[in-house]
Coordinates of C-alpha atoms in Angstrom, one line a residue:
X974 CA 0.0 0.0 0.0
X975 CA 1.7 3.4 -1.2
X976 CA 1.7 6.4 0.9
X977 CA -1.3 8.2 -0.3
X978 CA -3.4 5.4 0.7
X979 CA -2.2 5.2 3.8
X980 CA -2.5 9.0 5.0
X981 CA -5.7 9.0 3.5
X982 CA -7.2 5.8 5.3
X983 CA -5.7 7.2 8.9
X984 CA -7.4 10.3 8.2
X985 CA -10.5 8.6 7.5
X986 CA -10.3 6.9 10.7
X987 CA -9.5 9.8 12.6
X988 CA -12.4 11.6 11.2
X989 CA -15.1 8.7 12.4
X990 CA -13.3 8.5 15.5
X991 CA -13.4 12.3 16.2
X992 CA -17.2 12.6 15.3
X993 CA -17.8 9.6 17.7
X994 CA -16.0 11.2 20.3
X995 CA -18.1 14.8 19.3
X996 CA -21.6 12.5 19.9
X997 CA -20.2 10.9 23.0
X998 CA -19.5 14.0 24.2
X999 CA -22.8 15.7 24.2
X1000 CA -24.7 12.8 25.7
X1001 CA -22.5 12.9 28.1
X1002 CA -23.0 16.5 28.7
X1003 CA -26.6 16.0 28.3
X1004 CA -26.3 13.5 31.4
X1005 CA -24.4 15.9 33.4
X1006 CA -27.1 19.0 32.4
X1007 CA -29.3 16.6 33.8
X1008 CA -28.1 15.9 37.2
X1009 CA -27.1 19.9 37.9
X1010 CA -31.2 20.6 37.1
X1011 CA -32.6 17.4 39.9
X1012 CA -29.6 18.9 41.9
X1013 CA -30.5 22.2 42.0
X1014 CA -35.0 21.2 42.1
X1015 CA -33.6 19.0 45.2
X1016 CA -31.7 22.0 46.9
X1017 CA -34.8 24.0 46.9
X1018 CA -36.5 21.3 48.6
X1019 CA -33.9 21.1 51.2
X1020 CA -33.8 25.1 51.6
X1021 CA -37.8 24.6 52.5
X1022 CA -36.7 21.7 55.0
X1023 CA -34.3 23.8 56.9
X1024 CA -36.8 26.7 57.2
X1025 CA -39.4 24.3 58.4
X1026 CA -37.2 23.9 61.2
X1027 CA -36.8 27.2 61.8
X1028 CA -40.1 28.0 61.7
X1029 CA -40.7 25.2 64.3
X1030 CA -38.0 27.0 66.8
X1031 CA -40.3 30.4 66.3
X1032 CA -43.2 29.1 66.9
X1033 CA -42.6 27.4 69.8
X1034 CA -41.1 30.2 71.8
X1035 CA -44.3 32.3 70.2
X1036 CA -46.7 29.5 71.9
X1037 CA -44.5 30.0 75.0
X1038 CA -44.9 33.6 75.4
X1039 CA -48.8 32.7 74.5
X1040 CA -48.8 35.1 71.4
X1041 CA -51.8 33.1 70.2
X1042 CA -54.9 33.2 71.6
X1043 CA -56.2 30.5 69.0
X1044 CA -55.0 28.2 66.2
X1045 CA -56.5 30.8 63.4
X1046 CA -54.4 33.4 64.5
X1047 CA -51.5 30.6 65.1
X1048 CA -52.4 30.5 61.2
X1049 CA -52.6 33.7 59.9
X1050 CA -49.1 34.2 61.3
X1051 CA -47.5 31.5 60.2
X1052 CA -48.8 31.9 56.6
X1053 CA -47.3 35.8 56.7
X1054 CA -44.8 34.7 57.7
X1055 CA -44.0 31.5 56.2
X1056 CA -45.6 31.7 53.2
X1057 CA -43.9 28.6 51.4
X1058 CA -44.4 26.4 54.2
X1059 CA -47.8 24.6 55.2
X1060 CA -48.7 24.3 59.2
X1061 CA -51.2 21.3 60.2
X1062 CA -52.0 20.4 63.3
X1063 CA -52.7 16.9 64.4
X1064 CA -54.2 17.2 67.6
X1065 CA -57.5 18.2 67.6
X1066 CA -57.9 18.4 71.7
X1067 CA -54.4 20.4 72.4
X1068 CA -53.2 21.9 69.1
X1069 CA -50.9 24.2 70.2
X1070 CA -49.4 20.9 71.2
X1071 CA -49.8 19.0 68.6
X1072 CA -48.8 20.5 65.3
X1073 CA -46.4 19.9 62.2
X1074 CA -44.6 22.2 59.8
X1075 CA -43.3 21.1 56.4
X1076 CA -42.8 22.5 52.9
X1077 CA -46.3 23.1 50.8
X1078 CA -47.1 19.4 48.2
X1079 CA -46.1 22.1 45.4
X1080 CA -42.5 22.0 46.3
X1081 CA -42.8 18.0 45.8
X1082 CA -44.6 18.2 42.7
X1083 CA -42.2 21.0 41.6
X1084 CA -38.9 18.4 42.4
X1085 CA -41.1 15.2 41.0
X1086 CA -41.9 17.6 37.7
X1087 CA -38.2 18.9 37.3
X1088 CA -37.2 15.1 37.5
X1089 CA -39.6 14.0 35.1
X1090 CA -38.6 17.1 32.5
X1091 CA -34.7 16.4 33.0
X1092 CA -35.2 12.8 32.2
X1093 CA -37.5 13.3 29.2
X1094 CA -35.5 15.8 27.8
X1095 CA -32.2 13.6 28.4
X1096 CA -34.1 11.1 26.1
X1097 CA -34.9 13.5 23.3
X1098 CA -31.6 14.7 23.3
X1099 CA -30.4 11.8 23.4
X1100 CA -32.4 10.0 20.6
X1101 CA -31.7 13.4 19.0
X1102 CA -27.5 12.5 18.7
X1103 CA -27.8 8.9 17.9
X1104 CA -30.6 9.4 14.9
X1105 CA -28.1 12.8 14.0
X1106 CA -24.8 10.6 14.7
X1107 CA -26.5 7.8 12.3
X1108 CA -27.2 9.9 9.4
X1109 CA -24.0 11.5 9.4
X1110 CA -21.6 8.6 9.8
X1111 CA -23.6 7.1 7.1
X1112 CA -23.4 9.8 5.0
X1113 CA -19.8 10.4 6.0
X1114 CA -18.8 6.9 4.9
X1115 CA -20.4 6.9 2.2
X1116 CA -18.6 10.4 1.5
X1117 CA -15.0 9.1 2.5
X1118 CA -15.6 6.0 0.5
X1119 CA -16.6 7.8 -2.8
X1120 CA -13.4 10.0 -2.4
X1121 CA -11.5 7.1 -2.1
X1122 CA -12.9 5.3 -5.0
X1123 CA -12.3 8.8 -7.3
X1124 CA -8.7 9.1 -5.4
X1125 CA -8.4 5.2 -6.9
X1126 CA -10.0 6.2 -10.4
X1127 CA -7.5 9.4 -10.3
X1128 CA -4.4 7.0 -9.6
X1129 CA -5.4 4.3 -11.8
X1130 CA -6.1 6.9 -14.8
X1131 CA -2.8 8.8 -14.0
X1132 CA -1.1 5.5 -14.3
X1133 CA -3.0 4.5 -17.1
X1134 CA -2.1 8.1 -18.8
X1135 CA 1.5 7.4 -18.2
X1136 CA 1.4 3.7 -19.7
X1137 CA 0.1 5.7 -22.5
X1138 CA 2.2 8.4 -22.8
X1139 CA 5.3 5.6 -22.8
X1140 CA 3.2 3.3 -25.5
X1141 CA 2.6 6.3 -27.9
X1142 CA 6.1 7.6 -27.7
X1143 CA 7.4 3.5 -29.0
X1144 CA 4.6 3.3 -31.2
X1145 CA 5.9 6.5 -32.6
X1146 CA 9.5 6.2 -32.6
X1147 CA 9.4 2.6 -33.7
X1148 CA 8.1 3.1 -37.2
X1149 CA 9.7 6.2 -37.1
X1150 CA 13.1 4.6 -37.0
X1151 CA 12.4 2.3 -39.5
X1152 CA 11.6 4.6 -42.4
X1153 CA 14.4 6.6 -41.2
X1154 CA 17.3 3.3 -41.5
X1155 CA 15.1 2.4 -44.7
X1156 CA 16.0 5.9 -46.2
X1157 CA 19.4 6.0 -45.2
X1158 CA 19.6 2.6 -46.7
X1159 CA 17.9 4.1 -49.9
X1160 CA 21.1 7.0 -50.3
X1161 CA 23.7 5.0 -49.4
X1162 CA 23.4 1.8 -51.2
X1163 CA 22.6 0.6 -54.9
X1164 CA 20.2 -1.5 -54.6
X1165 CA 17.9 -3.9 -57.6
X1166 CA 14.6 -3.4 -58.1
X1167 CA 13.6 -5.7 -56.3
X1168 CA 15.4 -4.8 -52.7
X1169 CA 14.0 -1.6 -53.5
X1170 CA 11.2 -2.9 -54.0
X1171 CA 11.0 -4.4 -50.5
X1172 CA 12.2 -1.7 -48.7
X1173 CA 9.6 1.0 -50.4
X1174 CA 7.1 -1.8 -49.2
X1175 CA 7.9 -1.7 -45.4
X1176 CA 8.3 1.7 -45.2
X1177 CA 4.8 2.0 -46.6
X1178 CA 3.6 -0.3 -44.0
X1179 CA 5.0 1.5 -41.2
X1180 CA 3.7 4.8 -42.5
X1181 CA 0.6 3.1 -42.8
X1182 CA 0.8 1.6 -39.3
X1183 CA 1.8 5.8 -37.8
X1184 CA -1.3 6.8 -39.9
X1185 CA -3.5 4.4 -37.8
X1186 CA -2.3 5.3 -34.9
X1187 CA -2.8 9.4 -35.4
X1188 CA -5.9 8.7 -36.9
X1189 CA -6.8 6.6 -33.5
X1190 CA -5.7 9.4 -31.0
X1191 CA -7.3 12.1 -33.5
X1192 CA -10.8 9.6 -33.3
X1193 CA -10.8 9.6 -29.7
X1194 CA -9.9 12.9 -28.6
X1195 CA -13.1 13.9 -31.2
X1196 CA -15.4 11.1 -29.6
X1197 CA -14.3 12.5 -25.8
X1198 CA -15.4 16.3 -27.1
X1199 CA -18.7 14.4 -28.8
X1200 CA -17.2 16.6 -32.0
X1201 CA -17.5 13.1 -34.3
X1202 CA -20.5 13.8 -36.7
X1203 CA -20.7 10.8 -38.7
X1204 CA -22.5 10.4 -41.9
X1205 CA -25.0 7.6 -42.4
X1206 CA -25.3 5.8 -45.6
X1207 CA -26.8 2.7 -47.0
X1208 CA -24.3 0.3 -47.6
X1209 CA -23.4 -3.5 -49.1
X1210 CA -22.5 -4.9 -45.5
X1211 CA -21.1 -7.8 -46.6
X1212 CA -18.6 -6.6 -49.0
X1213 CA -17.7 -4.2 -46.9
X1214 CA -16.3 -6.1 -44.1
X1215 CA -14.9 -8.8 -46.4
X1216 CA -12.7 -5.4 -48.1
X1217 CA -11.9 -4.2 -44.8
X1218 CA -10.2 -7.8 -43.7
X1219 CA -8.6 -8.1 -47.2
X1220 CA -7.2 -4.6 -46.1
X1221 CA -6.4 -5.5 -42.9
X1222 CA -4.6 -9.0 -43.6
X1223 CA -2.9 -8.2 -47.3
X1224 CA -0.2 -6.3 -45.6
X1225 CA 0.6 -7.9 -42.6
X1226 CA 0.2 -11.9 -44.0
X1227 CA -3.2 -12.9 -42.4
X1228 CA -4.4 -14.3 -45.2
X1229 CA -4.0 -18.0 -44.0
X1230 CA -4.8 -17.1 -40.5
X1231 CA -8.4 -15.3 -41.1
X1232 CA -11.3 -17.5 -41.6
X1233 CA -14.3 -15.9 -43.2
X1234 CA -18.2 -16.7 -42.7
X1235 CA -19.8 -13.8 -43.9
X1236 CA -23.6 -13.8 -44.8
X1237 CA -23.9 -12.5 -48.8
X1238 CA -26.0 -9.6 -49.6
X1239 CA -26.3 -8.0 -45.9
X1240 CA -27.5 -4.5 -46.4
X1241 CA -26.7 -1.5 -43.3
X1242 CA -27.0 1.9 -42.5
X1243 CA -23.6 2.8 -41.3
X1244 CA -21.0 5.5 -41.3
X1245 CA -18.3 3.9 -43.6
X1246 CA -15.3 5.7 -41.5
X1247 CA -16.7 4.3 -38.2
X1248 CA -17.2 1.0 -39.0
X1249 CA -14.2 1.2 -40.5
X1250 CA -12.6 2.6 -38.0
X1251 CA -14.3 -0.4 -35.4
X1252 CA -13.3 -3.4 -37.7
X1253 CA -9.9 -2.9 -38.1
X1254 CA -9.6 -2.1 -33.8
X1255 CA -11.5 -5.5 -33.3
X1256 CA -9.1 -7.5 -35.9
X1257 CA -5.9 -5.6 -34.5
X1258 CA -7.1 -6.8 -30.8
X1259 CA -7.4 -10.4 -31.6
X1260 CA -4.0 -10.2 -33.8
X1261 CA -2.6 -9.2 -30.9
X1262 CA -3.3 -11.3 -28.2
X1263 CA -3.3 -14.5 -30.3
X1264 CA -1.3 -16.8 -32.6
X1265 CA -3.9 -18.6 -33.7
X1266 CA -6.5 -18.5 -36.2
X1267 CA -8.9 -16.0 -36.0
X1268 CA -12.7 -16.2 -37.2
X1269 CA -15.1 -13.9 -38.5
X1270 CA -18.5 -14.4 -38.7
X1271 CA -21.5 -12.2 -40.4
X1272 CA -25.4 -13.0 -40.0
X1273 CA -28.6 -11.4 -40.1
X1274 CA -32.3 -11.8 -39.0
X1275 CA -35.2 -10.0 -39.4
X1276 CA -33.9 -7.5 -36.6
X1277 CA -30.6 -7.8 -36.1
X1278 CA -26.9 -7.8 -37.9
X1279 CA -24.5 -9.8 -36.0
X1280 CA -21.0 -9.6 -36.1
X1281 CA -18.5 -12.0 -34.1
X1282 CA -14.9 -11.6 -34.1
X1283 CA -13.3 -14.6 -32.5
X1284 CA -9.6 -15.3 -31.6
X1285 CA -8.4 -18.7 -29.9
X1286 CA -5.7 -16.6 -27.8
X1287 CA -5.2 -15.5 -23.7
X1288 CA -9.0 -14.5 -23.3
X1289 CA -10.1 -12.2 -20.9
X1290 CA -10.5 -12.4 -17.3
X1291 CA -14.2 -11.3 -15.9
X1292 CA -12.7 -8.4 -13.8
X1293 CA -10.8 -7.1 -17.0
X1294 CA -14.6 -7.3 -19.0
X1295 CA -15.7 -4.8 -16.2
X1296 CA -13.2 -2.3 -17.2
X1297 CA -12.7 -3.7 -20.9
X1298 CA -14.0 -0.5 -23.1
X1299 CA -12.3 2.3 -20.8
X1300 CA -10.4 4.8 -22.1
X1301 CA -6.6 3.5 -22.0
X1302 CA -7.4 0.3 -20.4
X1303 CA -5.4 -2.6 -21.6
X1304 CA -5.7 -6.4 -20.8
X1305 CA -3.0 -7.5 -18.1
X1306 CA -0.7 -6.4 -16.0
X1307 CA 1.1 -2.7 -16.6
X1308 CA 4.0 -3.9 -16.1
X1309 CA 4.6 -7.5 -17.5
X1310 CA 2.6 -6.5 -20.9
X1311 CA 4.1 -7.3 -23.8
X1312 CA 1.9 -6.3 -26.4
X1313 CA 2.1 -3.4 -28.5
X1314 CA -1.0 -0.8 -27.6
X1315 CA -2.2 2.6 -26.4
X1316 CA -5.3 1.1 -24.9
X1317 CA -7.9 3.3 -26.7
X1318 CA -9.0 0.9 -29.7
X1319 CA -11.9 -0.9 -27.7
X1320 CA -12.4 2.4 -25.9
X1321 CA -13.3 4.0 -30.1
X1322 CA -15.3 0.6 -30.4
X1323 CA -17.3 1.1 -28.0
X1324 CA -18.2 4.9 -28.7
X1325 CA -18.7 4.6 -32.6
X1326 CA -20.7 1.7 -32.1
X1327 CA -23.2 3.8 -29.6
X1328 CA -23.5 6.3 -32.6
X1329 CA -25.0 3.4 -34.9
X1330 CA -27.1 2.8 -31.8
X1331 CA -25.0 -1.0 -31.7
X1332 CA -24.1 -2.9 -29.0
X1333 CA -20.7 -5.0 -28.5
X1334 CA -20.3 -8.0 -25.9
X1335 CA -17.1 -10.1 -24.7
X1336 CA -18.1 -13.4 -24.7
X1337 CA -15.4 -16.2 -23.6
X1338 CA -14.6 -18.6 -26.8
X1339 CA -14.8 -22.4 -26.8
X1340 CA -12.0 -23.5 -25.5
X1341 CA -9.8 -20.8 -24.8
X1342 CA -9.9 -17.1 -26.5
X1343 CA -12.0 -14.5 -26.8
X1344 CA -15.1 -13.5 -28.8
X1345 CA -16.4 -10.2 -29.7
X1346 CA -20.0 -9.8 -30.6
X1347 CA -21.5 -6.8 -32.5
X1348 CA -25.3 -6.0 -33.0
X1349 CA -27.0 -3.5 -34.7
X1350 CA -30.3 -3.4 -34.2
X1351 CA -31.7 -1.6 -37.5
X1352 CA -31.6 -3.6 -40.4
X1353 CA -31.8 -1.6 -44.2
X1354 CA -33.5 -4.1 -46.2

């Protein structure tokens, strides 16, 4: 695991840890809010305690010095005087004698109420933070872990630009070199007609091969932009794909190698540089990735044109298919590839076939290769 990875996985973890501590924190503050509130409803209980006791003390040296001459003037001046407090007395014969002095039922209610409020509110609040905390650690991990699948798309694609950059500059300078060394060749030596001959013939072939490869990153910089206007036309299918293989293998010696099944007299609507363009990217992909025979197959219904390009070479594993038509993608590993490519041929596939309103599919070959299937869905009868 490189660097970036790692700083930005302990800073995820801080962050979840830090807003768990943030929620933990105000319960538990919520908790303490609580207990200062029953504290302080107890404390005025307590207050009225300790003034029924003094009272108690007054009013016995008042019934000492016979300051009452009956228990409703006993009352009236205990309740100016003691307003909060509440004076019974209990003995009905000798009440003077038999009396009690405690803190008015409202001051109970008033504690009982305040404990009551202070714990429903301590459940709202609390209900509150863990319903708050939910949605936003969800939301926060499903924040972190879409910035950390873009932060992977962002590496991947900057190493995938890089791959690229490298692939373009050999696929460059390779056929580059060779017309150069073919020229020099050309000046310095007298050669027959018929080494001539040869040479003009490669040197053609790898001019051809740089045309296809400007013409490929031209295609899919204009695709990107959506700048490609194609141009529809009704065209003779079938002869066109059987020119574009004869096109493809003349030059390079696939003659023997391609096997043909095309259906005769297969009529489709098409933009001749796209599908042009789409054929020769699905024939260069199985010429690359296989020795063996490859097969091309042609049919239609009453519905559909189908075409399958088939190669009996590495095939394809199913986590490659996911990621198959992305721009710069190419099959295997990065470094151990092998294979000449710049990883945008399926990635122009894909793209003119959506203009033709076409669909392509990898499909595993029987018993080893790979086996690209194209279908377009409107048929020009």
């Amino acid at each position: 695991m490189d660097k970036p990875r790692i700083i930005f996985i302990c800073l995820s973890i801080y962050i979840v840890a830090a807003f768990g501590w943030w929620g933990f924190a105000h319960i538990r503050s919520s908790e303490e809010i609580k207990r200062l509130e029953i504290k302080n409803a107890k404390l005025e209980v307590e207050k009225e305690e300790v003034l029924c006791y003094q009272a108690s003390v007054e009013m016995e040296e008042d019934i000492k010095e016979e300051s009452f001459l009956d228990t409703t003037q006993m009352q009236a001046y205990f309740k100016q005087s003691f307003p909060s407090l509440e004076l019974l007395f209990m003995d009905t014969i000798n009440p003077f004698n038999g009396y009690m002095i405690r803190p008015r039922e409202s001051a109970y209610i008033k504690l009982e109420k305040a404990i009551q409020t202070a714990d429903k509110l301590l459940t709202k609040k609390k209900w509150m933070y863990i319903t708050e905390g939910f949605v936003m650690i969800v939301l926060l991990i499903w924040g972190i872990l879409w910035v950390y699948k873009t932060f992977e798309k962002s590496i991947l694609l900057n190493k995938q630009q890089n791959n690229f950059l490298l692939a373009v500059t050999h696929e460059l300078k390779t056929p580059l070199a060779s017309i150069k060394l073919y020229l020099a060749t050309l000046l310095k030596h007298d050669l027959d007609k018929e080494k001539q001959k040869t040479i003009f013939l490669n040197a053609t072939n790898d001019v051809n091969r740089l045309a296809y490869l400007v013409d490929n990153l031209l295609l899919s910089a204009q695709l990107e932009t959506k700048r490609y206007e194609p141009v529809f036309k009704e065209i003779n299918f079938s002869e066109f794909l059987n020119d574009i293989i004869d096109q493809y293998a003349a030059p390079r010696g696939l003659n023997n190698r391609i096997i043909k099944n095309i259906e005769q007299h297969v009529y489709l609507n098409g933009d001749v540089f796209a599908l042009e363009s789409i054929f020769i990217n699905l024939l260069s992909n199985a010429e690359k990735y296989s020795d063996e025979n490859i097969t091309i197959v042609l049919k239609s219904d009453n519905e559909h044109i189908k075409v399958n390009v088939i190669d009996n070479g590495i095939g394809i594993s199913n986590k490659d298919k996911e990621r198959l038509f992305a721009k710069f993608f190419r099959v295997g590993d990065e470094q151990t590839r092998k294979s000449k490519g710049t990883g945008l041929g399926l990635f122009i596939v894909n793209n003119l076939l959506k203009l033709h309103d076409a669909t392509i599919e990898v499909k595993n070959n029987q018993q080893k290769g790979t086996n690209f299937e194209v279908t377009f869905n409107v048929l020009v009868t």
